[in-house]
Coordinates of C-alpha atoms and ligand atoms in Angstrom, one line a residue:
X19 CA 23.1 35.7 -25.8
X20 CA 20.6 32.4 -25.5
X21 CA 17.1 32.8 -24.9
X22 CA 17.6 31.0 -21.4
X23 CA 18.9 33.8 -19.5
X24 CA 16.6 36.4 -20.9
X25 CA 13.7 34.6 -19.0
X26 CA 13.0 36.6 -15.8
X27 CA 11.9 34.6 -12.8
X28 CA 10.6 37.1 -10.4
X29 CA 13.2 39.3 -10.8
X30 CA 16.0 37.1 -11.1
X31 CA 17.5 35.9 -14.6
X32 CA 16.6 32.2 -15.3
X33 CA 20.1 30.5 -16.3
X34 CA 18.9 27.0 -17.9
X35 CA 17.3 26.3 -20.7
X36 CA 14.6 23.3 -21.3
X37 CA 16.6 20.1 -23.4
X38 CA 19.8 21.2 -22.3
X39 CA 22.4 19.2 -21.3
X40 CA 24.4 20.5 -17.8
X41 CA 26.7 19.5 -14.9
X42 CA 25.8 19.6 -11.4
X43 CA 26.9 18.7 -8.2
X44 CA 24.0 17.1 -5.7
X45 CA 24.3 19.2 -2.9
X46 CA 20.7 18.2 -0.8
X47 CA 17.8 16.2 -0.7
X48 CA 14.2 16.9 -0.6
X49 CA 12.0 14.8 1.5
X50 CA 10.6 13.2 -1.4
X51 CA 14.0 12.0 -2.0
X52 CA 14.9 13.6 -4.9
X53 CA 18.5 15.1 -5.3
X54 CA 18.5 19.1 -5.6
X55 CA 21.6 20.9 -6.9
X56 CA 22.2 24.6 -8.1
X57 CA 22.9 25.9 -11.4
X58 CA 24.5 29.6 -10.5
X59 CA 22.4 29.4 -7.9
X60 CA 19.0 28.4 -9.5
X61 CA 17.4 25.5 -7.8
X62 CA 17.3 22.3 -10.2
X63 CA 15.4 19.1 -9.0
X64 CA 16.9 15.6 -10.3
X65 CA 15.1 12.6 -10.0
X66 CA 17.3 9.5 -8.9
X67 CA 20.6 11.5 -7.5
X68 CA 22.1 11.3 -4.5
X69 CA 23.9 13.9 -2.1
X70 CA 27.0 14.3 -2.9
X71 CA 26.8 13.0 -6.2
X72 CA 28.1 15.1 -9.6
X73 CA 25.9 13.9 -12.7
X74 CA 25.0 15.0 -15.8
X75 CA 21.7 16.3 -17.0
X76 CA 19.2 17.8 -19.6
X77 CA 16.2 20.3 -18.2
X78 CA 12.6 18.8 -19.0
X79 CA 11.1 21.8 -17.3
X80 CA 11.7 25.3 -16.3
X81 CA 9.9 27.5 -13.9
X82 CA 10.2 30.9 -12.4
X83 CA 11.9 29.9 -9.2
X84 CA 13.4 26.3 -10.2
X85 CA 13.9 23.9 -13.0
X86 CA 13.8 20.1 -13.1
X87 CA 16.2 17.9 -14.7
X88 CA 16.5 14.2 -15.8
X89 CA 19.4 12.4 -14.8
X90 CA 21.7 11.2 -18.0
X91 CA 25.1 10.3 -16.6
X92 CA 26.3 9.8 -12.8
X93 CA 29.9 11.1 -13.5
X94 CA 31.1 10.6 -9.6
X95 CA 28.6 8.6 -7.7
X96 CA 27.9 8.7 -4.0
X97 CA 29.2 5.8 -2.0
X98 CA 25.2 5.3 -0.7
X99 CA 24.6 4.5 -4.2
X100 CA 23.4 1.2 -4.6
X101 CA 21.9 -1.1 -7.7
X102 CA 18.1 -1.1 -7.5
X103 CA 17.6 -4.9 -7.1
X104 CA 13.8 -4.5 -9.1
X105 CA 14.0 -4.9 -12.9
X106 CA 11.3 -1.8 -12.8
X107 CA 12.5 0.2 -10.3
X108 CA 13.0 3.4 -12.9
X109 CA 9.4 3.0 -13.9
X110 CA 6.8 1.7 -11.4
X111 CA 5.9 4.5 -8.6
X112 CA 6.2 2.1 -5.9
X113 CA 9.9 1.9 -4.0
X114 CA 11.8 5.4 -4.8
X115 CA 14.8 5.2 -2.6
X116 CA 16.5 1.7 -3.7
X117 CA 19.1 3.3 -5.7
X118 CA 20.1 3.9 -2.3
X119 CA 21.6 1.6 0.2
X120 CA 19.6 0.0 3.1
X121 CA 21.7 1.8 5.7
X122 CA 21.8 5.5 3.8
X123 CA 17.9 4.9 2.8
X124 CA 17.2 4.1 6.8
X125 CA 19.6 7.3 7.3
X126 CA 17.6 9.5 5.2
X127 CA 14.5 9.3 6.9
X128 CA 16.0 9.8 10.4
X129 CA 17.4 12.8 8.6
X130 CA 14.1 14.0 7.3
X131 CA 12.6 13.6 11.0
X132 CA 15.2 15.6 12.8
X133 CA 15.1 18.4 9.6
X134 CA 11.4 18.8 10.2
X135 CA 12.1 19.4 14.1
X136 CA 14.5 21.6 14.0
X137 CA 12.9 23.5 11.2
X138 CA 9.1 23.5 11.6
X139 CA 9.4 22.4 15.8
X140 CA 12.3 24.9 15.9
X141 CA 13.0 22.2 18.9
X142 CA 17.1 22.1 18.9
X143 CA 18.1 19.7 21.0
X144 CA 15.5 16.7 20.5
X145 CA 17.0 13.5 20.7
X146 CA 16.3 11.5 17.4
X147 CA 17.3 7.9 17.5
X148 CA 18.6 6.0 14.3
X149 CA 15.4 4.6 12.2
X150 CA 14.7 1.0 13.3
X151 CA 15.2 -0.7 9.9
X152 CA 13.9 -4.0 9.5
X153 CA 16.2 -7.0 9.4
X154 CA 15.0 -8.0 5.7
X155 CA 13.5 -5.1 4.4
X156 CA 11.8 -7.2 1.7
X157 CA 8.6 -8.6 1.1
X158 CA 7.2 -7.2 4.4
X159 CA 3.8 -5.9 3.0
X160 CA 0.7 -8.3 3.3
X161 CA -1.7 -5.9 0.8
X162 CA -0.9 -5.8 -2.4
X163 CA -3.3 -4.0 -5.0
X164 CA -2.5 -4.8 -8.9
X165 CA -4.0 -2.6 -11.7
X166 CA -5.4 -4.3 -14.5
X167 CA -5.5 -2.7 -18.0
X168 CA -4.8 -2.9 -21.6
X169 CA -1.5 -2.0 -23.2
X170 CA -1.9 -1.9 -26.9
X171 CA -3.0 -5.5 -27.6
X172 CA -1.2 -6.8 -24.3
X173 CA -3.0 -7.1 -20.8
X174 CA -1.3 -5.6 -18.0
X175 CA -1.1 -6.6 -14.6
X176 CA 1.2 -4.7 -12.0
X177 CA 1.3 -0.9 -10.2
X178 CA 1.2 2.5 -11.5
X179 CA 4.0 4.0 -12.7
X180 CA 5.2 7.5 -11.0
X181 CA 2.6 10.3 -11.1
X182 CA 0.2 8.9 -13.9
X183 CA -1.8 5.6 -14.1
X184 CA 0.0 4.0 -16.5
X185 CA 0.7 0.4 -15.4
X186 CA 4.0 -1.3 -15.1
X187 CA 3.3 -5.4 -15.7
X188 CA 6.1 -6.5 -13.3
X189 CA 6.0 -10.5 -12.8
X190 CA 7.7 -9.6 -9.2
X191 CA 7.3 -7.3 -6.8
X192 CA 10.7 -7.3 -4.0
X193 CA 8.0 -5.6 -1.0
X194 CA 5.2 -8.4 -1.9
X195 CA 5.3 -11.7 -0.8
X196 CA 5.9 -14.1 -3.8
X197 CA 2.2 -16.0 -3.3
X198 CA 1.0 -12.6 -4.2
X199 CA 2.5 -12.6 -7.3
X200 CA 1.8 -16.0 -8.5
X201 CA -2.1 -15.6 -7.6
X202 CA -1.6 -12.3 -9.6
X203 CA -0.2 -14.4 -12.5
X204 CA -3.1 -17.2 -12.5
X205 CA -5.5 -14.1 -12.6
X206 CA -3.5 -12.6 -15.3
X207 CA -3.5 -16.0 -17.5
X208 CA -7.2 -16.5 -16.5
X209 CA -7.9 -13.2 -18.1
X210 CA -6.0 -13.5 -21.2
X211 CA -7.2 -17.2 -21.5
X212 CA -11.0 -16.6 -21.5
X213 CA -10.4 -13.0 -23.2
X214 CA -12.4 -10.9 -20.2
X215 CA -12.5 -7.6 -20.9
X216 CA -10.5 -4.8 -18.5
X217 CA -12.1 -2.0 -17.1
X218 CA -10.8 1.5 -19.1
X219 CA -10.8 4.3 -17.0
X220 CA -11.2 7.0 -19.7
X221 CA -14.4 4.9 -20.9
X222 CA -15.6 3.7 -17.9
X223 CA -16.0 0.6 -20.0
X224 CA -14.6 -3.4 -19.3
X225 CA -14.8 -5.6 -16.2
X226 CA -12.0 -6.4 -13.9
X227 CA -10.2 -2.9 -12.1
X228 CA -7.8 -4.8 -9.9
X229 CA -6.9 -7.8 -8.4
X230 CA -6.0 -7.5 -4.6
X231 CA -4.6 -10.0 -2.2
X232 CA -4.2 -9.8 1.5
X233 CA -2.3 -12.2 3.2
X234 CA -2.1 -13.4 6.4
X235 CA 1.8 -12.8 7.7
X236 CA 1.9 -14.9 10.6
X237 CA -0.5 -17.4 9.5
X238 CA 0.1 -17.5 5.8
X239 CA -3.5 -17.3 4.4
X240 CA -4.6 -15.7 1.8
X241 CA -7.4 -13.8 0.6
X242 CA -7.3 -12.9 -3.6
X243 CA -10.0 -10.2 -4.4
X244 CA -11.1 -9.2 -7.5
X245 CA -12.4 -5.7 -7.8
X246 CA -15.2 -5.8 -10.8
X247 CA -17.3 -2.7 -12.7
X248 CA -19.6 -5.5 -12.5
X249 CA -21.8 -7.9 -10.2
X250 CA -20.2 -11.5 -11.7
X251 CA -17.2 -13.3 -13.7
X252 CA -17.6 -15.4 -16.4
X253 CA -16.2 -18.8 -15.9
X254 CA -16.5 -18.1 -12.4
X255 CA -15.4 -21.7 -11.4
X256 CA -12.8 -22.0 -13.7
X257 CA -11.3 -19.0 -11.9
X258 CA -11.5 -20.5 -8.0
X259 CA -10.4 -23.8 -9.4
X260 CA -7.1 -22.7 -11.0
X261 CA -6.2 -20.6 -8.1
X262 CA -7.0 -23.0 -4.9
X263 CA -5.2 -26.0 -7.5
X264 CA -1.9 -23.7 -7.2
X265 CA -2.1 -22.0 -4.2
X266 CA -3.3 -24.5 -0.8
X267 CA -3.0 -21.0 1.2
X268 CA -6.0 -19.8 0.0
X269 CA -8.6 -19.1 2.1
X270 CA -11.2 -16.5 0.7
X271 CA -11.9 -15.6 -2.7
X272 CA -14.1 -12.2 -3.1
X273 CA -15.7 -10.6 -5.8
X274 CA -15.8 -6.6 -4.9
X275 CA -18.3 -5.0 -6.7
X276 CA -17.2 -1.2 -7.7
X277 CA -19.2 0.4 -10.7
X278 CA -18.3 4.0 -9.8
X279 CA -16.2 6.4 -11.7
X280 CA -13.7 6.9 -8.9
X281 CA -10.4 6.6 -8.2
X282 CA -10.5 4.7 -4.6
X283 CA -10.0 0.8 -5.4
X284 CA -12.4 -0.8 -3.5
X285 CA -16.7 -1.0 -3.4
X286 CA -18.8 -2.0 -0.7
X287 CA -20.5 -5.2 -1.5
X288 CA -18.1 -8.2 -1.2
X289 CA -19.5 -11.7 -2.7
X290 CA -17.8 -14.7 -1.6
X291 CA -16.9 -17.0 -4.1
X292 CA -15.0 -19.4 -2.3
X293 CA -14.1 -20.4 1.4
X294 CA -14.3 -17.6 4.2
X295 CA -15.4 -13.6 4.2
X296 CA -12.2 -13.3 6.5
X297 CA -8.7 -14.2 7.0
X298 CA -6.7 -14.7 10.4
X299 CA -3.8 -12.4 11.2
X300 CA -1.4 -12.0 14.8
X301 CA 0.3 -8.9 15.9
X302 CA 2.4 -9.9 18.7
X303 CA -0.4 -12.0 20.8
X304 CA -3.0 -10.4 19.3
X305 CA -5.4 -12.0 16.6
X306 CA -7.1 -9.8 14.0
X307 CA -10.1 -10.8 11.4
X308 CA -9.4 -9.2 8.3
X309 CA -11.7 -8.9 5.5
X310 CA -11.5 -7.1 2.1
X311 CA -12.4 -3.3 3.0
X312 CA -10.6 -3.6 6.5
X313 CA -8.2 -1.5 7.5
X314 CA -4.9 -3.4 8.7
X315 CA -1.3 -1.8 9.0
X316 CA 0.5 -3.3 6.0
X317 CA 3.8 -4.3 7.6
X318 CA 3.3 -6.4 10.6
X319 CA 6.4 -6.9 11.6
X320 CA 7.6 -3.1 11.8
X321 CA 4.3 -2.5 13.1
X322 CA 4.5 -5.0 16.7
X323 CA 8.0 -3.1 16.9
X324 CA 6.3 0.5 16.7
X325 CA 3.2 -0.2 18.8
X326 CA 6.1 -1.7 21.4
X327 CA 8.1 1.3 21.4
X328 CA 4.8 3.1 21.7
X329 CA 3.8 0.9 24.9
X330 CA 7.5 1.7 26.8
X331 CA 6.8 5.1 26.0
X332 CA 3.1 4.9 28.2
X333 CA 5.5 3.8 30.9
X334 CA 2.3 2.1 31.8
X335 CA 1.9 0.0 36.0
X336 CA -1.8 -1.0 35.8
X337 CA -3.4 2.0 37.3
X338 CA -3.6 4.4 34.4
X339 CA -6.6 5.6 32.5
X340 CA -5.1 5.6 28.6
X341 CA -7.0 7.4 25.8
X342 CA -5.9 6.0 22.5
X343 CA -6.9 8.4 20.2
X344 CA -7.6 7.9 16.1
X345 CA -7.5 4.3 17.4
X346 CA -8.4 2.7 13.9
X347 CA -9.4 -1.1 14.6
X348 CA -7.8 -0.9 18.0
X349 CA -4.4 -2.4 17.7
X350 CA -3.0 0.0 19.6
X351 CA -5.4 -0.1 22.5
X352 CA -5.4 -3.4 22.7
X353 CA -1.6 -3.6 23.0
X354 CA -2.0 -1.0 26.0
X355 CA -5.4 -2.6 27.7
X356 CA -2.5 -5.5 29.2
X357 CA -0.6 -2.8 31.0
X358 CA -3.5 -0.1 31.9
X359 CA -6.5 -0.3 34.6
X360 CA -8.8 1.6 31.7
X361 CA -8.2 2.3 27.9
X362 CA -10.6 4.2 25.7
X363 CA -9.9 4.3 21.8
X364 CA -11.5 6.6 19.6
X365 CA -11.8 6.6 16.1
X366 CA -14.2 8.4 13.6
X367 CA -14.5 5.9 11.4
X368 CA -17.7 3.8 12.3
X369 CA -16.8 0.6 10.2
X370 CA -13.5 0.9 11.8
X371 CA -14.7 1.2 15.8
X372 CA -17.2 -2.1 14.7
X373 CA -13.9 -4.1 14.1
X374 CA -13.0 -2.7 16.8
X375 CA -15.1 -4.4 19.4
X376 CA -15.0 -7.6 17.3
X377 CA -11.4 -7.5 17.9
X378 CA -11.3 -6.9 21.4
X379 CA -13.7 -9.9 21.9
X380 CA -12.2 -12.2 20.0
X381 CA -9.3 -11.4 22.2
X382 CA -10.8 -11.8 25.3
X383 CA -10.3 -7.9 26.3
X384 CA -12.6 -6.3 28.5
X385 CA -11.0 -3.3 30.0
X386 CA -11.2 -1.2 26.4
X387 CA -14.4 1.0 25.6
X388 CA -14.5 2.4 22.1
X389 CA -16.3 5.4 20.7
X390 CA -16.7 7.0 17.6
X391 CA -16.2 10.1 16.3
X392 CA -13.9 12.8 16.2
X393 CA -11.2 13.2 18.9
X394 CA -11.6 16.8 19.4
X395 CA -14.9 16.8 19.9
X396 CA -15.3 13.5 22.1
X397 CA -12.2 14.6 24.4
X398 CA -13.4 17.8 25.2
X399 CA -16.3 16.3 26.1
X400 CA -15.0 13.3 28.1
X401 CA -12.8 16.0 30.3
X402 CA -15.8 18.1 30.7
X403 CA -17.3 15.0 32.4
X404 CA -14.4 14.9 34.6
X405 CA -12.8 11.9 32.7
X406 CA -9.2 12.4 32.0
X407 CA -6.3 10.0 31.0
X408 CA -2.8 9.7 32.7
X409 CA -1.6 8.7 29.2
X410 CA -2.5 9.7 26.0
X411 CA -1.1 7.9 22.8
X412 CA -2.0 9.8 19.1
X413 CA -1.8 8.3 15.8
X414 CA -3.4 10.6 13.9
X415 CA -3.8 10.7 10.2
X416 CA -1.3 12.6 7.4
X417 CA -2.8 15.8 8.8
X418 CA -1.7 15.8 12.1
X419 CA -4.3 16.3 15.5
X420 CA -6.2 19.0 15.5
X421 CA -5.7 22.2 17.8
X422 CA -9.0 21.9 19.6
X423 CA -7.5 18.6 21.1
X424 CA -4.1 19.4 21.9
X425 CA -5.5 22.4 23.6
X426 CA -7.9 20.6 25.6
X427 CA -4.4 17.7 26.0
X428 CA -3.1 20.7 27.6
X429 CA -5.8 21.4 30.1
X430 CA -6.0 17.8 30.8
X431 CA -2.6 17.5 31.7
X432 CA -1.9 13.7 31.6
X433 CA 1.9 12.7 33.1
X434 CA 2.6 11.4 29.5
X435 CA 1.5 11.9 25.8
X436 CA 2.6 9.1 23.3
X437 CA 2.8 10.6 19.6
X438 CA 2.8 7.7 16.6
X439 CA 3.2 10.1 13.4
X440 CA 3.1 9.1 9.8
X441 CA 4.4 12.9 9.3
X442 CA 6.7 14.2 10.3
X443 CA 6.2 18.2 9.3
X444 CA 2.9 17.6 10.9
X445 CA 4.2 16.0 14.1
X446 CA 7.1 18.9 14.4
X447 CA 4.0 21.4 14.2
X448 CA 2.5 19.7 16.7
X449 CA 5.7 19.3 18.7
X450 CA 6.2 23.0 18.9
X451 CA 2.5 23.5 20.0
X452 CA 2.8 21.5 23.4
X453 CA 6.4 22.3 23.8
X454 CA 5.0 25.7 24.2
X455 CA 2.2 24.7 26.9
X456 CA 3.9 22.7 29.7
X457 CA 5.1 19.8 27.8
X458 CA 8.9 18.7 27.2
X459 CA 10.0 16.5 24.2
X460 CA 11.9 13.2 25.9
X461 CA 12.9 11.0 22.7
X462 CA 12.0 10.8 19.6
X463 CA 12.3 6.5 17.7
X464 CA 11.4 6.8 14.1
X465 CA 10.6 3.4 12.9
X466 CA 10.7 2.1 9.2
X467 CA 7.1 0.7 8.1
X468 CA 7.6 0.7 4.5
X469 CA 11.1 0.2 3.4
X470 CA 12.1 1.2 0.3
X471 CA 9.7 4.2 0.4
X472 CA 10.2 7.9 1.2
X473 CA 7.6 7.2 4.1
X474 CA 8.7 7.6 7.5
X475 CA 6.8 6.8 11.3
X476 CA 7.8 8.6 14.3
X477 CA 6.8 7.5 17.9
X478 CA 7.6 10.6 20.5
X479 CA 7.7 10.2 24.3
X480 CA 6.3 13.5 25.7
X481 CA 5.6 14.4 29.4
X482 CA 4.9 17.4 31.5
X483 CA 7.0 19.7 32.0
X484 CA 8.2 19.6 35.7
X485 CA 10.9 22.4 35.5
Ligands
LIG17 N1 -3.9 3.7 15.4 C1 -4.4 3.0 14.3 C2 -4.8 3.8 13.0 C3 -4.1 5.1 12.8 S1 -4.5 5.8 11.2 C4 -3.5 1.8 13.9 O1 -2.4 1.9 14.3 O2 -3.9 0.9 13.3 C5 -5.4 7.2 11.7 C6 -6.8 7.0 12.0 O3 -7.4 8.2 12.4 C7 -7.7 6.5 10.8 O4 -8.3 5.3 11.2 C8 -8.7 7.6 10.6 O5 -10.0 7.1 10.3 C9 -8.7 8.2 12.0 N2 -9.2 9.7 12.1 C10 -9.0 10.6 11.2 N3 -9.5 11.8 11.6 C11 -9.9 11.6 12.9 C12 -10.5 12.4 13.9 N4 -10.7 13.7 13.7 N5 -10.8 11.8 15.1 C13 -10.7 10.5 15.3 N6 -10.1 9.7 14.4 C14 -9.8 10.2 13.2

């Protein structure tokens, strides 16, 4: 008898074994878009399978309740399978569903929306539109942030590989726009060429963390930031001379100084090196000042299709009081403010409600007031004061809204409550909550922000309840 099956997991008999090799059919996905299949019925994760599929495999790690396997051979091959079109798609943690067609990767995360409202909403008969894909699902993103670091002897330039901070050098990234690679390859050279040292993270030691552009999707400018455990570059000059030489686009070069022994990319203190501390950017008619530490959606084009759907959900005549809650910079608001007698976004991020303001300004808005803090503490105040909305839209982070509010959203009543999700087990939580209280589900449109990527948004029409 092997070894394998004398391992009890719980009470059960574990049947594989670590490094050996099986065959298994694919028979699910998890919503991290990893294949799952059964051996005698023991649950065996496989990286880079599809439903469907039948491939071989060899265990790299065994637990009480399920193993994981590595994918060797694909011996019948789904017809969603397609070739990933990046050169480092097995390695680089970025994109993890592009050995999947467009059409079946859009279909997956339609799927993983309705499977989360029918299993944590327990809400049968929602309708779930198809995912709203994006015509050319490739370089859509205007951020990109490369990791700098040593490889052996060779500097490295690119992203992190999957779960560790290893860094894949890859000279082009299909999601990035191409200027952001070729300012990412004069930084690279300029590196290499005047031998600056790279920041270590084990060490704490060397200079340059990343290098970060931001570009401008409507407008094309672009901003090239270089994040330092340090206050100045040597050969400073040399640096904004190579870089505006090549690339006309640019407008703003920044030195972000970040000495701390953390893991979040970005310091406080910006120096300007060359041209402006901003760049310009549109949504729909809406201009935005961006700057380094900004927050700005990454995908501009998915996003003036979400915060559209969001705005024909608001069903919006001119008369209505609108409360856009966890507002962020105010996109949304200011997308509503054209359609609504009142809007009022909130936000508890002060930075964030600042940029705010400054966008509404520069767009000539004036029927948008924005507060900070958190949502269920300022709405619960606001109705207490006898100010209540007729519409409601929620974006609220990973975690979902918070209890306090929706119960108070209940009290309030308003005719319609606009949910924009960037989770769906969260947002099917929260479905289930009002669904309970005098609320119906109408629709649900999930919309694809980061192609490629096991991410999914959601934007939910919800109204009272009349029956
Ligand atoms: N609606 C914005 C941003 C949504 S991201 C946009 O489309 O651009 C979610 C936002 O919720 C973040 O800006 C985060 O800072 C904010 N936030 C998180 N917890 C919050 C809370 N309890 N109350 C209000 N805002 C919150």
């Amino acid at each position: 008898m092997s070894c394998s099956i004398l391992m009890r997991g719980g009470n059960r008999l574990v049947p594989v074994k670590k490094n050996e090799v099986y065959r298994i059919e694919i028979s699910g996905m998890t919503h991290e878009g990893q294949g799952v299949g059964r051996i005698e019925n023991f649950t065996v994760f496989v990286d880079g399978s599809i439903k469907g599929e039948e491939v071989e495999i060899k265990i790299i790690k065994v637990n009480k309740s399920y193993a994981v396997g590595k994918l060797l051979n694909i011996l019948k091959a789904s017809p969603d399978r397609a070739e990933p079109i990046c050169k480092v798609f097995n390695r680089c943690g970025g994109c993890s569903l592009q050995h999947m067609s467009a059409q079946a990767a859009l279909k997956f995360k339609t799927d993983v929306v309705i499977e989360n409202i029918r299993r944590i909403g327990k809400l049968k008969d929602v309708v779930v539109h198809d995912t709203i894909g994006m015509e050319n699902p490739f370089n859509y993103r205007n951020k990109a942030q490369y990791p700098v670091g040593q490889l052996k002897d060779e500097l490295v330039v690119g992203f992190y590989a999957k779960k560790s901070h290893d860094i894949v050098d890859s000279p082009q990234c299909m999601i990035q726009h191409s200027v952001s690679d070729r300012a990412k390859l004069i930084v690279k050279r300029f590196l290499e060429d005047n031998k600056i040292s790279v920041y270590d993270e084990e060490t704490g030691k060397g200079l340059v963390r990343h290098v970060m552009t931001r570009r401008g999707f409507n407008t094309g400018e672009l901003m090239v930031v270089l994040v330092l455990n340090g206050k100045s570059l040597p050969q400073q000059n040399k640096l904004v001379r190579q870089l505006t030489a090549d690339i006309p686009e640019i407008k703003s070069i920044v030195l972000n100084v970040n000495t701390a022994n953390t893991n979040i990319i970005l310091g406080n203190r910006n120096i300007v090196v060359f041209g402006e501390e901003t760049i310009t950017d549109y949504i729909g008619r809406f201009k935005f000042k961006i700057s380094p530490l900004s927050f700005f959606q990454v995908n501009p084009v998915q996003t003036e299709v979400l915060y559209n759907k969001a705005l024909e959900y608001a069903g919006l005549t001119g008369e209505e009081t609108v409360f856009d809650l966890y507002c962020g910079i105010g996109t949304i608001s200011l997308f509503l403010s054209e359609k609504a007698k009142k809007v009022y976004g909130v936000e508890v991020v002060e930075e964030a409600i600042r940029d705010a303001k400054e966008n509404a300004k520069l767009n000539g808005v004036d029927n948008v007031e924005f507060l900070v803090g958190e949502a269920e503490k300022i709405i619960p105040d606001m109705y207490q004061k006898g100010i209540r909305a007729d519409v409601v839209v929620v974006d609220p982070p990973r975690k979902g809204c918070d209890e306090v509010l929706l119960d108070t959203l209940v009290s309030m009543s308003p005719e319609r409550i606009v949910y924009v999700s960037c989770n769906p087990a969260t947002l099917a939580r929260d479905l289930a909550f009002l669904t309970g209280k005098g609320f119906q589900v109408v629709e649900v449109q999930p919309v694809d922000m980061f192609p490629w990527s096991i991410h999914v948004e959601s934007c939910v029409l919800i109204t009272r309840d009349e029956k």
